[in-house]
Amino acid sequence: MIEGPHLVAEALQARLEPITLIVSETGLKKSEVRRLVGRREPVVLGDHIFGIVADAETPPGIAAEIEVPRSSGKASGPAVFLEGVQDPANVGAILRSAAAFGVGEVLVDRACADPWSSKVLRGAMGAHFKLALRQVADLAKSVADFQGTTVCTVSGGGTPLTEIPFGERVGWIFGSEGRGVSESVRGRAKVRATIPMAAGTESLNVAAAAAICLYQGYLRGEAQ
């Protein structure tokens, strides 16, 4: 279930036709919602009932039931691997950065927050429909099978981010908020990278670290 005009618009732009389109009585009075409905026949609910159906604290007036897109497994461009990132806000923010900086696919392990949960969907702001998104049972194997340079982020002791050569397709690996990347996955990475920070700073939030890494790669032509 996706909620709000922005997410519904992104899904329609990606040619994902809703299984069911739901609007509130108040939402149907808004021109933005009516444009999205078009010639479709939505289920119209009273505001109170729509508020029960919707997950958002402030019901957005429109929601849609969609089929989760299937990844073809043939995405191009950089890739992102997420291991054990449990905060839905972090997963959503990483997906949003990934879409913004030319990432083709994102692979998450089963310890991550559900990438299709309502909180992740809201945080990603439509990025789901621009990425090949897959949940995998064995992330270490997916990293080992990746055709390109796999870069694992570590809090210290790695190659400074600015010194990493981007000569081929890159797979970025980001780990859980507390423990980072596990040794089993870290051992499969070809490069270990550290973001230079001011003295006395221990680490960055995983979503912030991901945004910095992906932006750096994008600036240096990795996504081209």
Coordinates of N, CA, C and O in Angstrom, one line a residue, residues 100-172:
A100 N 19.0 9.2 -6.4 CA 19.5 10.5 -6.8 C 20.9 10.5 -7.4 O 21.2 11.3 -8.3
F101 N 21.7 9.5 -7.0 CA 23.1 9.5 -7.5 C 23.4 8.3 -8.4 O 24.5 7.8 -8.5
G102 N 22.4 7.9 -9.2 CA 22.6 7.0 -10.3 C 22.8 5.5 -10.0 O 23.2 4.8 -10.9
V103 N 22.4 5.1 -8.8 CA 22.5 3.6 -8.5 C 21.4 2.9 -9.3 O 20.3 3.3 -9.5
G104 N 21.8 1.7 -9.8 CA 20.9 0.9 -10.6 C 20.1 -0.1 -9.7 O 18.9 -0.3 -9.9
E105 N 20.8 -0.7 -8.7 CA 20.1 -1.7 -7.9 C 20.5 -1.7 -6.5 O 21.6 -1.3 -6.2
V106 N 19.6 -2.1 -5.6 CA 19.9 -2.2 -4.2 C 19.5 -3.5 -3.7 O 18.4 -4.0 -3.9
L107 N 20.4 -4.2 -3.0 CA 20.2 -5.5 -2.4 C 20.2 -5.4 -0.9 O 21.2 -4.9 -0.4
V108 N 19.2 -5.9 -0.3 CA 19.1 -5.9 1.2 C 19.0 -7.3 1.7 O 18.5 -8.2 1.1
D109 N 19.6 -7.5 2.9 CA 19.5 -8.8 3.5 C 18.2 -8.9 4.4 O 17.5 -7.9 4.5
R110 N 17.9 -10.0 4.9 CA 16.6 -10.2 5.6 C 16.6 -9.6 7.0 O 15.6 -9.5 7.7
A111 N 17.8 -9.1 7.5 CA 17.9 -8.4 8.8 C 17.6 -6.9 8.6 O 17.4 -6.2 9.6
C112 N 17.5 -6.4 7.4 CA 17.1 -5.0 7.2 C 15.7 -4.8 7.4 O 14.8 -5.7 7.4
A113 N 15.3 -3.6 7.7 CA 13.9 -3.2 7.7 C 13.2 -3.6 6.4 O 13.9 -3.5 5.3
D114 N 12.0 -4.0 6.4 CA 11.3 -4.3 5.2 C 11.3 -3.2 4.2 O 10.7 -2.1 4.5
P115 N 11.9 -3.3 3.1 CA 12.0 -2.2 2.2 C 10.7 -1.7 1.6 O 10.6 -0.5 1.1
W116 N 9.6 -2.5 1.7 CA 8.3 -2.0 1.2 C 7.4 -1.7 2.4 O 6.2 -1.5 2.1
S117 N 7.9 -1.5 3.6 CA 7.1 -1.0 4.7 C 6.7 0.4 4.5 O 7.3 1.2 3.7
S118 N 5.6 0.9 5.1 CA 5.1 2.2 4.9 C 6.2 3.3 5.3 O 6.3 4.3 4.6
K119 N 6.9 3.1 6.3 CA 7.9 4.1 6.8 C 9.0 4.2 5.8 O 9.5 5.3 5.5
V120 N 9.5 3.1 5.2 CA 10.5 3.1 4.2 C 10.0 3.8 2.9 O 10.7 4.6 2.3
L121 N 8.8 3.4 2.6 CA 8.2 4.1 1.4 C 8.2 5.6 1.5 O 8.5 6.3 0.6
R122 N 7.7 6.1 2.7 CA 7.6 7.5 2.8 C 9.0 8.2 2.8 O 9.2 9.2 2.2
G123 N 10.0 7.5 3.5 CA 11.3 8.1 3.5 C 12.0 8.1 2.2 O 12.8 9.0 1.9
A124 N 11.7 7.1 1.3 CA 12.4 7.0 0.0 C 11.8 8.0 -1.0 O 12.4 8.2 -2.1
M125 N 10.6 8.5 -0.8 CA 10.0 9.5 -1.7 C 9.9 9.1 -3.1 O 10.3 9.9 -4.0
G126 N 9.6 7.8 -3.4 CA 9.4 7.4 -4.8 C 10.7 6.7 -5.4 O 10.6 6.3 -6.5
A127 N 11.8 6.6 -4.6 CA 13.0 6.0 -5.1 C 12.8 4.5 -5.5 O 13.4 4.0 -6.4
H128 N 11.8 3.9 -4.8 CA 11.6 2.4 -5.1 C 11.3 2.2 -6.6 O 11.6 1.1 -7.1
F129 N 10.7 3.2 -7.2 CA 10.2 3.0 -8.6 C 11.3 3.4 -9.6 O 11.1 3.3 -10.8
K130 N 12.5 3.7 -9.1 CA 13.6 4.1 -10.0 C 14.8 3.1 -9.8 O 15.8 3.2 -10.4
L131 N 14.6 2.1 -8.9 CA 15.7 1.2 -8.6 C 15.2 -0.3 -8.8 O 14.0 -0.6 -8.7
A132 N 16.2 -1.1 -9.1 CA 15.9 -2.6 -9.0 C 16.2 -3.0 -7.6 O 17.4 -3.0 -7.1
L133 N 15.2 -3.3 -6.8 CA 15.3 -3.5 -5.4 C 15.0 -5.0 -5.1 O 14.0 -5.5 -5.4
R134 N 16.0 -5.6 -4.4 CA 15.9 -7.1 -4.2 C 16.3 -7.4 -2.7 O 17.2 -6.8 -2.2
Q135 N 15.5 -8.3 -2.1 CA 15.9 -8.8 -0.8 C 16.5 -10.2 -1.1 O 16.0 -11.0 -1.8
V136 N 17.7 -10.4 -0.5 CA 18.5 -11.7 -0.7 C 18.7 -12.4 0.6 O 18.8 -11.8 1.6
A137 N 18.8 -13.7 0.5 CA 19.0 -14.6 1.7 C 20.5 -14.6 2.1 O 20.8 -14.7 3.3
D138 N 21.4 -14.5 1.1 CA 22.8 -14.6 1.4 C 23.5 -13.3 0.8 O 23.9 -13.4 -0.4
L139 N 23.7 -12.3 1.6 CA 24.3 -11.1 1.1 C 25.7 -11.3 0.7 O 26.2 -10.7 -0.3
A140 N 26.4 -12.1 1.5 CA 27.9 -12.3 1.3 C 28.1 -12.9 -0.1 O 29.0 -12.6 -0.8
K141 N 27.2 -13.8 -0.5 CA 27.3 -14.5 -1.8 C 27.0 -13.5 -2.9 O 27.7 -13.5 -3.9
S142 N 26.0 -12.6 -2.7 CA 25.7 -11.6 -3.7 C 26.9 -10.6 -3.9 O 27.2 -10.2 -5.0
V143 N 27.6 -10.3 -2.8 CA 28.7 -9.4 -2.9 C 29.8 -10.1 -3.6 O 30.5 -9.6 -4.5
A144 N 30.1 -11.4 -3.3 CA 31.1 -12.2 -4.0 C 30.8 -12.3 -5.5 O 31.7 -12.4 -6.3
D145 N 29.5 -12.4 -5.9 CA 29.2 -12.6 -7.3 C 29.1 -11.3 -8.1 O 29.0 -11.4 -9.3
F146 N 29.3 -10.2 -7.4 CA 29.1 -8.9 -8.1 C 30.3 -8.7 -9.1 O 31.4 -8.9 -8.8
Q147 N 29.9 -8.3 -10.3 CA 30.9 -8.0 -11.3 C 31.3 -6.6 -11.3 O 30.7 -5.7 -11.9
G148 N 32.4 -6.3 -10.6 CA 32.9 -4.9 -10.4 C 33.7 -4.8 -9.1 O 34.1 -5.8 -8.5
T149 N 33.9 -3.6 -8.7 CA 34.6 -3.4 -7.4 C 33.7 -3.2 -6.3 O 32.8 -2.3 -6.3
T150 N 33.8 -4.0 -5.3 CA 33.0 -3.9 -4.1 C 33.7 -3.1 -3.0 O 34.9 -3.4 -2.7
V151 N 33.0 -2.1 -2.5 CA 33.6 -1.1 -1.5 C 32.9 -1.2 -0.2 O 31.7 -0.9 -0.2
C152 N 33.5 -1.6 0.8 CA 32.9 -1.7 2.1 C 33.3 -0.5 3.0 O 34.5 -0.2 3.1
T153 N 32.4 0.1 3.6 CA 32.6 1.3 4.4 C 33.0 0.8 5.8 O 32.3 0.0 6.4
V154 N 34.1 1.3 6.4 CA 34.5 1.0 7.8 C 34.8 2.3 8.5 O 35.2 3.3 7.8
S155 N 34.7 2.3 9.8 CA 34.8 3.6 10.5 C 36.2 4.1 10.6 O 36.5 5.3 10.7
G156 N 37.2 3.2 10.4 CA 38.6 3.6 10.5 C 39.5 2.6 9.9 O 39.2 1.4 9.8
G157 N 40.7 3.1 9.4 CA 41.7 2.2 8.9 C 41.5 1.8 7.4 O 42.4 1.1 6.8
G158 N 40.5 2.3 6.7 CA 40.3 2.0 5.3 C 41.0 3.1 4.4 O 41.5 4.1 4.9
T159 N 40.9 2.9 3.1 CA 41.4 3.8 2.2 C 40.5 5.1 2.2 O 39.3 5.0 2.2
P160 N 41.1 6.3 2.3 CA 40.3 7.5 2.3 C 39.4 7.5 1.1 O 39.8 7.2 0.0
L161 N 38.1 7.9 1.3 CA 37.1 7.9 0.3 C 37.6 8.6 -1.0 O 37.4 8.1 -2.1
T162 N 38.3 9.7 -0.8 CA 38.7 10.5 -1.9 C 39.8 9.9 -2.8 O 40.2 10.3 -3.9
E163 N 40.4 8.8 -2.2 CA 41.6 8.2 -2.9 C 41.2 6.9 -3.6 O 42.0 6.2 -4.2
I164 N 39.9 6.5 -3.6 CA 39.5 5.3 -4.2 C 39.3 5.5 -5.7 O 38.6 6.4 -6.1
P165 N 39.9 4.6 -6.5 CA 39.8 4.8 -8.0 C 38.5 4.2 -8.4 O 38.1 3.1 -8.0
F166 N 37.7 4.9 -9.2 CA 36.5 4.4 -9.8 C 36.6 4.0 -11.2 O 36.2 4.8 -12.1
G167 N 37.3 2.9 -11.5 CA 37.5 2.5 -12.9 C 36.5 1.6 -13.5 O 36.5 1.4 -14.7
E168 N 35.6 1.0 -12.6 CA 34.6 0.1 -13.1 C 33.4 0.2 -12.3 O 33.3 1.0 -11.4
R169 N 32.4 -0.6 -12.5 CA 31.2 -0.6 -11.8 C 31.5 -0.9 -10.3 O 32.3 -1.7 -9.9
V170 N 30.8 -0.1 -9.4 CA 31.1 -0.2 -8.0 C 29.9 -0.7 -7.2 O 28.7 -0.3 -7.5
G171 N 30.1 -1.6 -6.3 CA 29.1 -2.0 -5.4 C 29.4 -1.5 -4.0 O 30.4 -2.0 -3.4
W172 N 28.6 -0.6 -3.4 CA 28.8 -0.1 -2.1 C 28.2 -0.9 -1.1 O 27.0 -1.3 -1.2

